[in-house]
PDB file of C-alpha atoms and ligand atoms in Angstrom:
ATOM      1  CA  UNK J 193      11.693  22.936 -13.371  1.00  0.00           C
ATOM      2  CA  UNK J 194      14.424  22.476 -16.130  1.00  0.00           C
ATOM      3  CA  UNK J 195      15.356  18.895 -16.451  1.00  0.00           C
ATOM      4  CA  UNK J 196      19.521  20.393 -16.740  1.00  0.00           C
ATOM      5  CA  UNK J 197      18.924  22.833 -13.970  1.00  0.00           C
ATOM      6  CA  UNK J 198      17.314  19.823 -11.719  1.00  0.00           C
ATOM      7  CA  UNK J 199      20.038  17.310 -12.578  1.00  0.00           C
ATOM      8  CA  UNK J 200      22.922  20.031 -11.704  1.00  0.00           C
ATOM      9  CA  UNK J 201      20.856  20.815  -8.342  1.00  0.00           C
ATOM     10  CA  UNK J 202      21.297  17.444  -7.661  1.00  0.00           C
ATOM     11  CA  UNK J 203      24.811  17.092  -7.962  1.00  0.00           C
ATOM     12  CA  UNK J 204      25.392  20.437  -6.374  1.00  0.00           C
ATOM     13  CA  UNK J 205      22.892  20.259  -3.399  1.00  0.00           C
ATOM     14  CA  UNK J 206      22.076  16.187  -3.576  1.00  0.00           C
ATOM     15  CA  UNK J 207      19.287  15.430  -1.295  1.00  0.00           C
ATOM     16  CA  UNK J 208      20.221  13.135   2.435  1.00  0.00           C
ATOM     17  CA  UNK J 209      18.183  10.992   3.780  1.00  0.00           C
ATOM     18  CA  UNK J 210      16.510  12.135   6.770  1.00  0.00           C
ATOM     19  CA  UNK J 211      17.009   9.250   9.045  1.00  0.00           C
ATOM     20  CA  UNK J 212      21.032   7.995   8.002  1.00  0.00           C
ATOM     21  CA  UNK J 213      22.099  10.742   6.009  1.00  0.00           C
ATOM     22  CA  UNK J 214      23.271   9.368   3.527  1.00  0.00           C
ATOM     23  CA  UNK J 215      23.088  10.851  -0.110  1.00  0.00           C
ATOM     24  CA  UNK J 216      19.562   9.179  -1.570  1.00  0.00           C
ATOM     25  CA  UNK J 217      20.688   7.546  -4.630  1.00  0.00           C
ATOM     26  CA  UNK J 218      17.408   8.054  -6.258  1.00  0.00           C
ATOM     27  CA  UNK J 219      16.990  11.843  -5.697  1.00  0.00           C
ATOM     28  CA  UNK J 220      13.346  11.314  -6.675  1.00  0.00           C
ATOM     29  CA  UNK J 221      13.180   9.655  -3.400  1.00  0.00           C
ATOM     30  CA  UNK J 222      12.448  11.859   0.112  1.00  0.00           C
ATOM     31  CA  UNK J 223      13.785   8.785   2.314  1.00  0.00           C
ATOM     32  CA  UNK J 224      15.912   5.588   1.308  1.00  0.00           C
ATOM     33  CA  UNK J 225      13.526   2.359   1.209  1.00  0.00           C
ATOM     34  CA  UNK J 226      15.554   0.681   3.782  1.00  0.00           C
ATOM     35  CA  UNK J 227      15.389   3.879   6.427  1.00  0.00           C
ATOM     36  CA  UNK J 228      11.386   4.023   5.631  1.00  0.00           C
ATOM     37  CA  UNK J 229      10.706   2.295   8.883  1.00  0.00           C
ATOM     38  CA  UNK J 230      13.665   4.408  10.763  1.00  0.00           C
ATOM     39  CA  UNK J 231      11.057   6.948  12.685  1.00  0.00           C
ATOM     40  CA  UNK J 232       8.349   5.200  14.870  1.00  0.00           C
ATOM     41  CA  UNK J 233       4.625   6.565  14.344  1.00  0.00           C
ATOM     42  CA  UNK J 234       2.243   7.101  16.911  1.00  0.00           C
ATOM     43  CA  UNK J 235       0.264   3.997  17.719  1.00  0.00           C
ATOM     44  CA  UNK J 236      -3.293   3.481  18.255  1.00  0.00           C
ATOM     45  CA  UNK J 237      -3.181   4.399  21.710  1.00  0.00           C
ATOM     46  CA  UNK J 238      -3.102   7.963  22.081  1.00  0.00           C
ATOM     47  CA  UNK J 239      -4.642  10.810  24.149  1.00  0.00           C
ATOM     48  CA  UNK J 240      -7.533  12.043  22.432  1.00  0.00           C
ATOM     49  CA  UNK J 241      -6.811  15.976  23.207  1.00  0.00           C
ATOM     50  CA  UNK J 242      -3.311  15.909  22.346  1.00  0.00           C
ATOM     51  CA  UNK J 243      -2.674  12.770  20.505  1.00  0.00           C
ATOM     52  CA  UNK J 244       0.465  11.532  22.668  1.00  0.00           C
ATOM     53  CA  UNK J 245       0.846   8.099  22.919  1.00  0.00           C
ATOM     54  CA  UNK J 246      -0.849   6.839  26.602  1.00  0.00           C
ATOM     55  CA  UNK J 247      -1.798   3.370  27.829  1.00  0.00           C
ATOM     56  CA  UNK J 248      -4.348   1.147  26.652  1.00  0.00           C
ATOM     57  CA  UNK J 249      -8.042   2.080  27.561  1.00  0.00           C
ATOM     58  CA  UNK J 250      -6.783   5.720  28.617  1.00  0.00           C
ATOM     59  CA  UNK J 251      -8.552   8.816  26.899  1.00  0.00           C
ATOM     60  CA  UNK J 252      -6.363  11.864  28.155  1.00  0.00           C
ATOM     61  CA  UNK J 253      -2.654  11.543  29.119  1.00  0.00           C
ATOM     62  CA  UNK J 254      -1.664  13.011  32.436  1.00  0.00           C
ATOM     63  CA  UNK J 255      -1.065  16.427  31.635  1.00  0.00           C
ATOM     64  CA  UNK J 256      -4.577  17.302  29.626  1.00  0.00           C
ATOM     65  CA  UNK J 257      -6.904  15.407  32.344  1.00  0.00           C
ATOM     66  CA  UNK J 258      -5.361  17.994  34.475  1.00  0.00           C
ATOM     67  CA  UNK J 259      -5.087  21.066  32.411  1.00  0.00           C
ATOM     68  CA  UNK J 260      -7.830  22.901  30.774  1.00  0.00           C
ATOM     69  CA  UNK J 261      -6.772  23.485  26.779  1.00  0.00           C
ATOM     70  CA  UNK J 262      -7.096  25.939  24.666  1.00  0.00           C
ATOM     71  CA  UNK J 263      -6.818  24.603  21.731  1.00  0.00           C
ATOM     72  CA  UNK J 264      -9.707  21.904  20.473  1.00  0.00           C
ATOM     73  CA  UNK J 265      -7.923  18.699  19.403  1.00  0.00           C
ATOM     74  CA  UNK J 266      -4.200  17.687  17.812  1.00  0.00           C
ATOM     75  CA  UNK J 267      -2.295  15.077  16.895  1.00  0.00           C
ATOM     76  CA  UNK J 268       1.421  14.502  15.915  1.00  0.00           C
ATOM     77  CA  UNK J 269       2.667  11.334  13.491  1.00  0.00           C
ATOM     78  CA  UNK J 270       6.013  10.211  14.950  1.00  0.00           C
ATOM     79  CA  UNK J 271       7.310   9.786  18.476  1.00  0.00           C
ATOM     80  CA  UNK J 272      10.261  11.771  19.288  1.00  0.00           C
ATOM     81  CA  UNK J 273      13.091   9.731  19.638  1.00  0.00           C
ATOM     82  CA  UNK J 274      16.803   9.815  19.341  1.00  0.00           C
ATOM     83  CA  UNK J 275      16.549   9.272  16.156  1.00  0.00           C
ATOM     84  CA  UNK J 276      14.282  11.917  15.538  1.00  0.00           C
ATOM     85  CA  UNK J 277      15.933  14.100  17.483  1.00  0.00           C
ATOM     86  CA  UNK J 278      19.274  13.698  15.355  1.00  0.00           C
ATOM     87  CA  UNK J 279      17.197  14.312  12.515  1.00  0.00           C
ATOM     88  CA  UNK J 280      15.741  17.408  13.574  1.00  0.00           C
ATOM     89  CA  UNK J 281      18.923  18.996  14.824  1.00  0.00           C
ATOM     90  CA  UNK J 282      20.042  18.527  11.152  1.00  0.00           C
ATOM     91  CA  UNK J 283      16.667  19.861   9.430  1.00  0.00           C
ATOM     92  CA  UNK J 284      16.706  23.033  12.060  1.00  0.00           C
ATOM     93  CA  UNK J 285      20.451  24.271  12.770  1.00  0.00           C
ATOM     94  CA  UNK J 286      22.673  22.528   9.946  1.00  0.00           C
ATOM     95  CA  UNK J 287      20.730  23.228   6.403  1.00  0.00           C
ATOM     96  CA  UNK J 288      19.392  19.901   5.818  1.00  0.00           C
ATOM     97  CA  UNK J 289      15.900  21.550   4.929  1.00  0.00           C
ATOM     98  CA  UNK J 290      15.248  18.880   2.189  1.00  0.00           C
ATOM     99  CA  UNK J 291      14.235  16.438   5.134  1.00  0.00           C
ATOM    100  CA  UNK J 292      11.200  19.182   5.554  1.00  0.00           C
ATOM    101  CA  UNK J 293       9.951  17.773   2.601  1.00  0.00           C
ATOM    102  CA  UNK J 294       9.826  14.205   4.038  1.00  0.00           C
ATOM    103  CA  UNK J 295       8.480  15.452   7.065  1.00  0.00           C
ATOM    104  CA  UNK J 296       5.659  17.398   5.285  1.00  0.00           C
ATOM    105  CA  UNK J 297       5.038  14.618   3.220  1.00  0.00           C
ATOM    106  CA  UNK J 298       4.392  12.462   5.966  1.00  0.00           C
ATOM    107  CA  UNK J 299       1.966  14.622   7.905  1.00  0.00           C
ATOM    108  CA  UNK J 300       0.109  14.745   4.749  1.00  0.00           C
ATOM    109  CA  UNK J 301      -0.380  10.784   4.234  1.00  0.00           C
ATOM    110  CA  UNK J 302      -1.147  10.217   7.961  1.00  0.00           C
ATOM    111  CA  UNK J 303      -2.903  13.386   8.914  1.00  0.00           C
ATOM    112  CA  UNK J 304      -5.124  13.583   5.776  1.00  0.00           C
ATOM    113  CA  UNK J 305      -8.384  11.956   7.441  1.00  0.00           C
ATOM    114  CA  UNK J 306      -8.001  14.202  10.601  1.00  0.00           C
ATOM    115  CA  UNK J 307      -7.687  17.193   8.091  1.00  0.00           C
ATOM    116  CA  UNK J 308     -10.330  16.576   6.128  1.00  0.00           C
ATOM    117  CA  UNK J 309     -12.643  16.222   9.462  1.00  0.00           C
ATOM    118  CA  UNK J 310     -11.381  19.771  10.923  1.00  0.00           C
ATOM    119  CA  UNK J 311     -11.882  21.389   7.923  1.00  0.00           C
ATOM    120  CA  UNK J 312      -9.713  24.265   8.538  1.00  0.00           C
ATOM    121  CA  UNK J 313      -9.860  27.719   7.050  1.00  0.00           C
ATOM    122  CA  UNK J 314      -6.826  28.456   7.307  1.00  0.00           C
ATOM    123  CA  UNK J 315      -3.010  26.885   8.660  1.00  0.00           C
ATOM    124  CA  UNK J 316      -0.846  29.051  11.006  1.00  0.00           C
ATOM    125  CA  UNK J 317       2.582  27.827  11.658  1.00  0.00           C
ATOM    126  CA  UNK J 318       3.849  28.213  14.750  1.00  0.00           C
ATOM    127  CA  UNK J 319       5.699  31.849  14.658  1.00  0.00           C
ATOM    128  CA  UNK J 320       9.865  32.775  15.825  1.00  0.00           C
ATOM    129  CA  UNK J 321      10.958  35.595  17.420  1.00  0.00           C
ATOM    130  CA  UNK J 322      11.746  37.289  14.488  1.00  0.00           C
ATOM    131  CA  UNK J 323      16.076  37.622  16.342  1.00  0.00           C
ATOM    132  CA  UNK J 324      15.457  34.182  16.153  1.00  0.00           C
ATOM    133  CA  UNK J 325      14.378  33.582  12.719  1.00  0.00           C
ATOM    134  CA  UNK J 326      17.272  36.131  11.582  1.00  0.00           C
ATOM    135  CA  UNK J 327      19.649  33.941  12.717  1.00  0.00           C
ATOM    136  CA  UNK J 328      18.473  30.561  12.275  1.00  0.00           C
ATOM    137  CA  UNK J 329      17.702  31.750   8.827  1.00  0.00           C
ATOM    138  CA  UNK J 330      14.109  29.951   8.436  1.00  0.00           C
ATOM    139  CA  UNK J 331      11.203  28.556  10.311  1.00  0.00           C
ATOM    140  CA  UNK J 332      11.001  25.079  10.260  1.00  0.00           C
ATOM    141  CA  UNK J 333       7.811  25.189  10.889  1.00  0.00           C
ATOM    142  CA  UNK J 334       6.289  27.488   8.497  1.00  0.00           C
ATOM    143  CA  UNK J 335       8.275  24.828   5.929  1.00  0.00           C
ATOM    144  CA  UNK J 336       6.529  22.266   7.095  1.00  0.00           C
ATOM    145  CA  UNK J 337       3.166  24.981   6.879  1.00  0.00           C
ATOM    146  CA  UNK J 338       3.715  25.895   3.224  1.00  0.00           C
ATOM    147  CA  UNK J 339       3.679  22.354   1.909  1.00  0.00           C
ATOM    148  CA  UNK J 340       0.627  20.929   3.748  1.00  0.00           C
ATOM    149  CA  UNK J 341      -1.107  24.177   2.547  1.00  0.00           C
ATOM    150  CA  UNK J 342      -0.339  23.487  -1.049  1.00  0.00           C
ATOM    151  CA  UNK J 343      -1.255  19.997  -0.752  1.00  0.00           C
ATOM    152  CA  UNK J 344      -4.594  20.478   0.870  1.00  0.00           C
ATOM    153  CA  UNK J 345      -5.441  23.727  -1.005  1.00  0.00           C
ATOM    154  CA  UNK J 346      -5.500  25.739   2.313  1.00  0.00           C
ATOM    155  CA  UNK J 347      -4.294  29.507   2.547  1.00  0.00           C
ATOM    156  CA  UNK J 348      -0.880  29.424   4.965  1.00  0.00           C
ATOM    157  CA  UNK J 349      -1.257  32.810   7.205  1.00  0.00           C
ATOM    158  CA  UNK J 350       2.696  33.257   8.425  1.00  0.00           C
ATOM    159  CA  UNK J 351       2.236  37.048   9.729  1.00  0.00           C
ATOM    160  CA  UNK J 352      -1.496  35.732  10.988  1.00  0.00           C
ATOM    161  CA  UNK J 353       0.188  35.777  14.945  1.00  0.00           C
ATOM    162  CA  UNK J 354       3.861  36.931  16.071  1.00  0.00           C
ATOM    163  CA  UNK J 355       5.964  36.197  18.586  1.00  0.00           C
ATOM    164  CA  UNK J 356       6.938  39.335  20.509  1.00  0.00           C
ATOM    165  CA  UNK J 357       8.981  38.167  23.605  1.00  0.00           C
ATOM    166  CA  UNK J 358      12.355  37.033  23.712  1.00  0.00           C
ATOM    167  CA  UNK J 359      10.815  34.366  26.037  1.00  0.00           C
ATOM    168  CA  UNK J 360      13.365  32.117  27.923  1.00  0.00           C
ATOM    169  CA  UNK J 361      14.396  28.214  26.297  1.00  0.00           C
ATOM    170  CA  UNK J 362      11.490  26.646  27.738  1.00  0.00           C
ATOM    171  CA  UNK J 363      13.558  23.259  27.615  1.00  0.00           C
ATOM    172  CA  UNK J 364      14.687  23.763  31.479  1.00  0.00           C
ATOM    173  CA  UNK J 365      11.499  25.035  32.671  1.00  0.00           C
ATOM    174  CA  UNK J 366       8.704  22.566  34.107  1.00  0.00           C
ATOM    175  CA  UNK J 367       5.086  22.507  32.833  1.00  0.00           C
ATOM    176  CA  UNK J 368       3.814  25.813  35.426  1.00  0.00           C
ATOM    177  CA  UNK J 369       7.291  27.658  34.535  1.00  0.00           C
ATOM    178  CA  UNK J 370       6.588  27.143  30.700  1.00  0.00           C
ATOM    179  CA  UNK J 371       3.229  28.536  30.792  1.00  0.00           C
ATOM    180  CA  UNK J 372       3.704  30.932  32.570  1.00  0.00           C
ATOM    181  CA  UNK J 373       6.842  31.923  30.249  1.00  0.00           C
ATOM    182  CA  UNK J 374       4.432  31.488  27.436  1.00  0.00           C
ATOM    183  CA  UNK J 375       1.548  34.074  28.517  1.00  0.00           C
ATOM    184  CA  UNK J 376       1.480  37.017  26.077  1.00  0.00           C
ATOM    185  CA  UNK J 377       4.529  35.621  23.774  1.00  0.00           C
ATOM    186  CA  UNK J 378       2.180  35.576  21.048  1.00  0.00           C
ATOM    187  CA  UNK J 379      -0.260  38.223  19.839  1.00  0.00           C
ATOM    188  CA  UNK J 380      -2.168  39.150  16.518  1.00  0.00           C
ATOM    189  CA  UNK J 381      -4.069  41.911  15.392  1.00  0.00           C
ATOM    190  CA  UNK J 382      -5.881  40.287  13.009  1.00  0.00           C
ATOM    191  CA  UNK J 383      -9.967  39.957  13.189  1.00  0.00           C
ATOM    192  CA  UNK J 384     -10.498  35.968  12.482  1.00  0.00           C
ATOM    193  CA  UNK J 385     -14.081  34.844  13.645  1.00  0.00           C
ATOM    194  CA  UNK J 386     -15.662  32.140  13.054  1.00  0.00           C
ATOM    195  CA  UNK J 387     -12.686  30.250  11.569  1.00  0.00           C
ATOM    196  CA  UNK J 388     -11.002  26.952  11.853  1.00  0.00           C
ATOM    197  CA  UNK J 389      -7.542  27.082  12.394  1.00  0.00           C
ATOM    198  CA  UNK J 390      -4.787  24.342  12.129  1.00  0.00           C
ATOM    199  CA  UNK J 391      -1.475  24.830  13.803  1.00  0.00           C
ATOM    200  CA  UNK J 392       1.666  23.211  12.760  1.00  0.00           C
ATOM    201  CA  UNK J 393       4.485  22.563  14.558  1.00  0.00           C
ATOM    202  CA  UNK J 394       7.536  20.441  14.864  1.00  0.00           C
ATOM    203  CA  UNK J 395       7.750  19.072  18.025  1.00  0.00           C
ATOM    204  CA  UNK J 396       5.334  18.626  20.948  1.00  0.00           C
ATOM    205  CA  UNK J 397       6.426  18.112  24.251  1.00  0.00           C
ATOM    206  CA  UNK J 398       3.753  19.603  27.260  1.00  0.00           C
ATOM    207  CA  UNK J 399       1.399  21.824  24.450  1.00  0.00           C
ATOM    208  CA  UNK J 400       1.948  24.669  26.697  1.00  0.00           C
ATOM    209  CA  UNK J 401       3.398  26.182  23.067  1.00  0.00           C
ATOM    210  CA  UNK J 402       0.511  25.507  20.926  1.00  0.00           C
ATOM    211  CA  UNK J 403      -1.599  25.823  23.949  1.00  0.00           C
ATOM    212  CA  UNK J 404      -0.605  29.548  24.189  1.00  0.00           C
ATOM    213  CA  UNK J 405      -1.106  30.015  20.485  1.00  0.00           C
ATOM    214  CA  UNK J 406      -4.785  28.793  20.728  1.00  0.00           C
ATOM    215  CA  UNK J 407      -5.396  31.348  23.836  1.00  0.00           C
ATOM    216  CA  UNK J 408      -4.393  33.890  21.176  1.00  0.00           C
ATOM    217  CA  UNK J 409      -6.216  32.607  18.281  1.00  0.00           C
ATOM    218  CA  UNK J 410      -9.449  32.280  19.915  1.00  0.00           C
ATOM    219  CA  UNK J 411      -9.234  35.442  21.603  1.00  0.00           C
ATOM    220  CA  UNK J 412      -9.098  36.970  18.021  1.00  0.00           C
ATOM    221  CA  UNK J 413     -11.829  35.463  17.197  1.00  0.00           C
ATOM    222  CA  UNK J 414     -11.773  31.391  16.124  1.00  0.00           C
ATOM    223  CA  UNK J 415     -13.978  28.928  16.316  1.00  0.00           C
ATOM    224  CA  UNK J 416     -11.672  25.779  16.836  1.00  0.00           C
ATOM    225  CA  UNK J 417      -7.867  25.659  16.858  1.00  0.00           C
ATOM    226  CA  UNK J 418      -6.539  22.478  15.660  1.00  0.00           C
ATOM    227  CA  UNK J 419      -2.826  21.101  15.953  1.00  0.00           C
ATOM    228  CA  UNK J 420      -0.656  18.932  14.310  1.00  0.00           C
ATOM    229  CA  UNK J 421       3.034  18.577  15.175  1.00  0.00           C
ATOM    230  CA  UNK J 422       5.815  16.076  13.578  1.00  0.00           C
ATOM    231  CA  UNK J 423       6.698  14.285  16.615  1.00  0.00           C
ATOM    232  CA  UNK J 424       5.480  14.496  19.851  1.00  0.00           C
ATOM    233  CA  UNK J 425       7.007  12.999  23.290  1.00  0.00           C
ATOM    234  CA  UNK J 426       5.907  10.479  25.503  1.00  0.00           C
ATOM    235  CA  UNK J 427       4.517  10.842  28.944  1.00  0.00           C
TER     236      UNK J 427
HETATM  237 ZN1   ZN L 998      18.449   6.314   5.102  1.00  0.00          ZN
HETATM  238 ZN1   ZN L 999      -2.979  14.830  26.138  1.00  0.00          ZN
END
């Protein structure tokens, strides 16, 4: 880009940080240095379907030693927090998508080894109703999508799957509700055998979402359906 048209976009649309807010004072910057330790990764203990945190020595959190999944393996890089949360709410409803980059740009430093073992063929972000995307304007996850495509080198598929009912906020509904809520919201026409595919997200909470999206991937054909979502809660 233009160094004038850059330094004008700056003073026009300066970038926040995505933890305080506050205007970065190096724009070059995606976070301020004293706000880099604001959002709390993932520790070493995590499940080893769905990468939330568990107790030391578990393998599988409560939820996927009890469920059968879908999809193969997935992991997310922060915890979902209040702070988080806050952040999110900004980055989704109130036009703050500069903290996307951030966000990408941290899946790519702490996903990269898990990437470059799945392989994928190609990354699917998880779709919106497209009433939903109309009036939310974007997908923040097919943001997120678009940048860990272009730093990995892997094709982004956005019209790959769709989301086709108006299904209920699955915030109030419990784990049985949500699946069953879930069943058939997501369909694809598309022929994809034999490939890997890595879905990205913003926030996990039971996987009945991405869960749902591998039933439908793999029924059109892939091999192994990966995840990897932003934040993911606890148990
Ligand atoms: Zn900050
Ligand atoms: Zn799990």
């Amino acid at each position: 880009m233009n160094k004038y048209v850059e330094v004008l976009l700056n003073i026009l649309y300066p970038r926040h940080c995505p933890a305080c807010h506050r205007i970065l004072k190096d724009q070059k910057m995606l976070i301020c240095p004293e706000c880099e330790q604001a959002f709390c990764r993932v520790g070493k203990d995590y499940c080893l379907k769905c990468g939330k945190p568990v107790k030391k020595q578990e393998e599988y959190c409560r939820e996927c030693s009890g469920l059968c999944r879908s999809f193969d393996q997935g992991k997310s890089v922060f915890v979902y927090n209040g702070k988080l949360r806050q952040s999110l709410v900004r980055y989704k409803y109130y036009g703050c998508r500069e903290y996307g980059d951030y966000y990408a740009d941290a899946i790519c430093r702490y996903m990269r080894r898990d990437i470059m073992r799945w392989q994928p063929d190609v990354i699917v972000p998880v779709p919106l109703t497209g009433r939903k995307q109309r009036l939310r304007g974007f997908n923040q996850s097919a943001y997120l999508a678009d940048r860990v495509g272009e730093q990995f080198q892997i094709p982004v598929a956005h019209g790959l799957v769709k989301k086709i009912h108006n299904t209920k906020s699955q915030k109030k509904l419990n784990a049985a509700q949500r699946k069953r809520n879930l069943a058939d919201a997501f369909r694809t026409e598309e022929n994809i055998r034999g490939l890997t595919v890595l879905v990205i997200d913003d926030v996990y909470t039971t996987g009945s979402t991405v869960d749902a999206m591998a039933r439908c991937l793999k029924a059109a054909g892939a091999e192994y359906v990966y995840f990897i979502t932003l934040c993911t809660g606890q148990q």
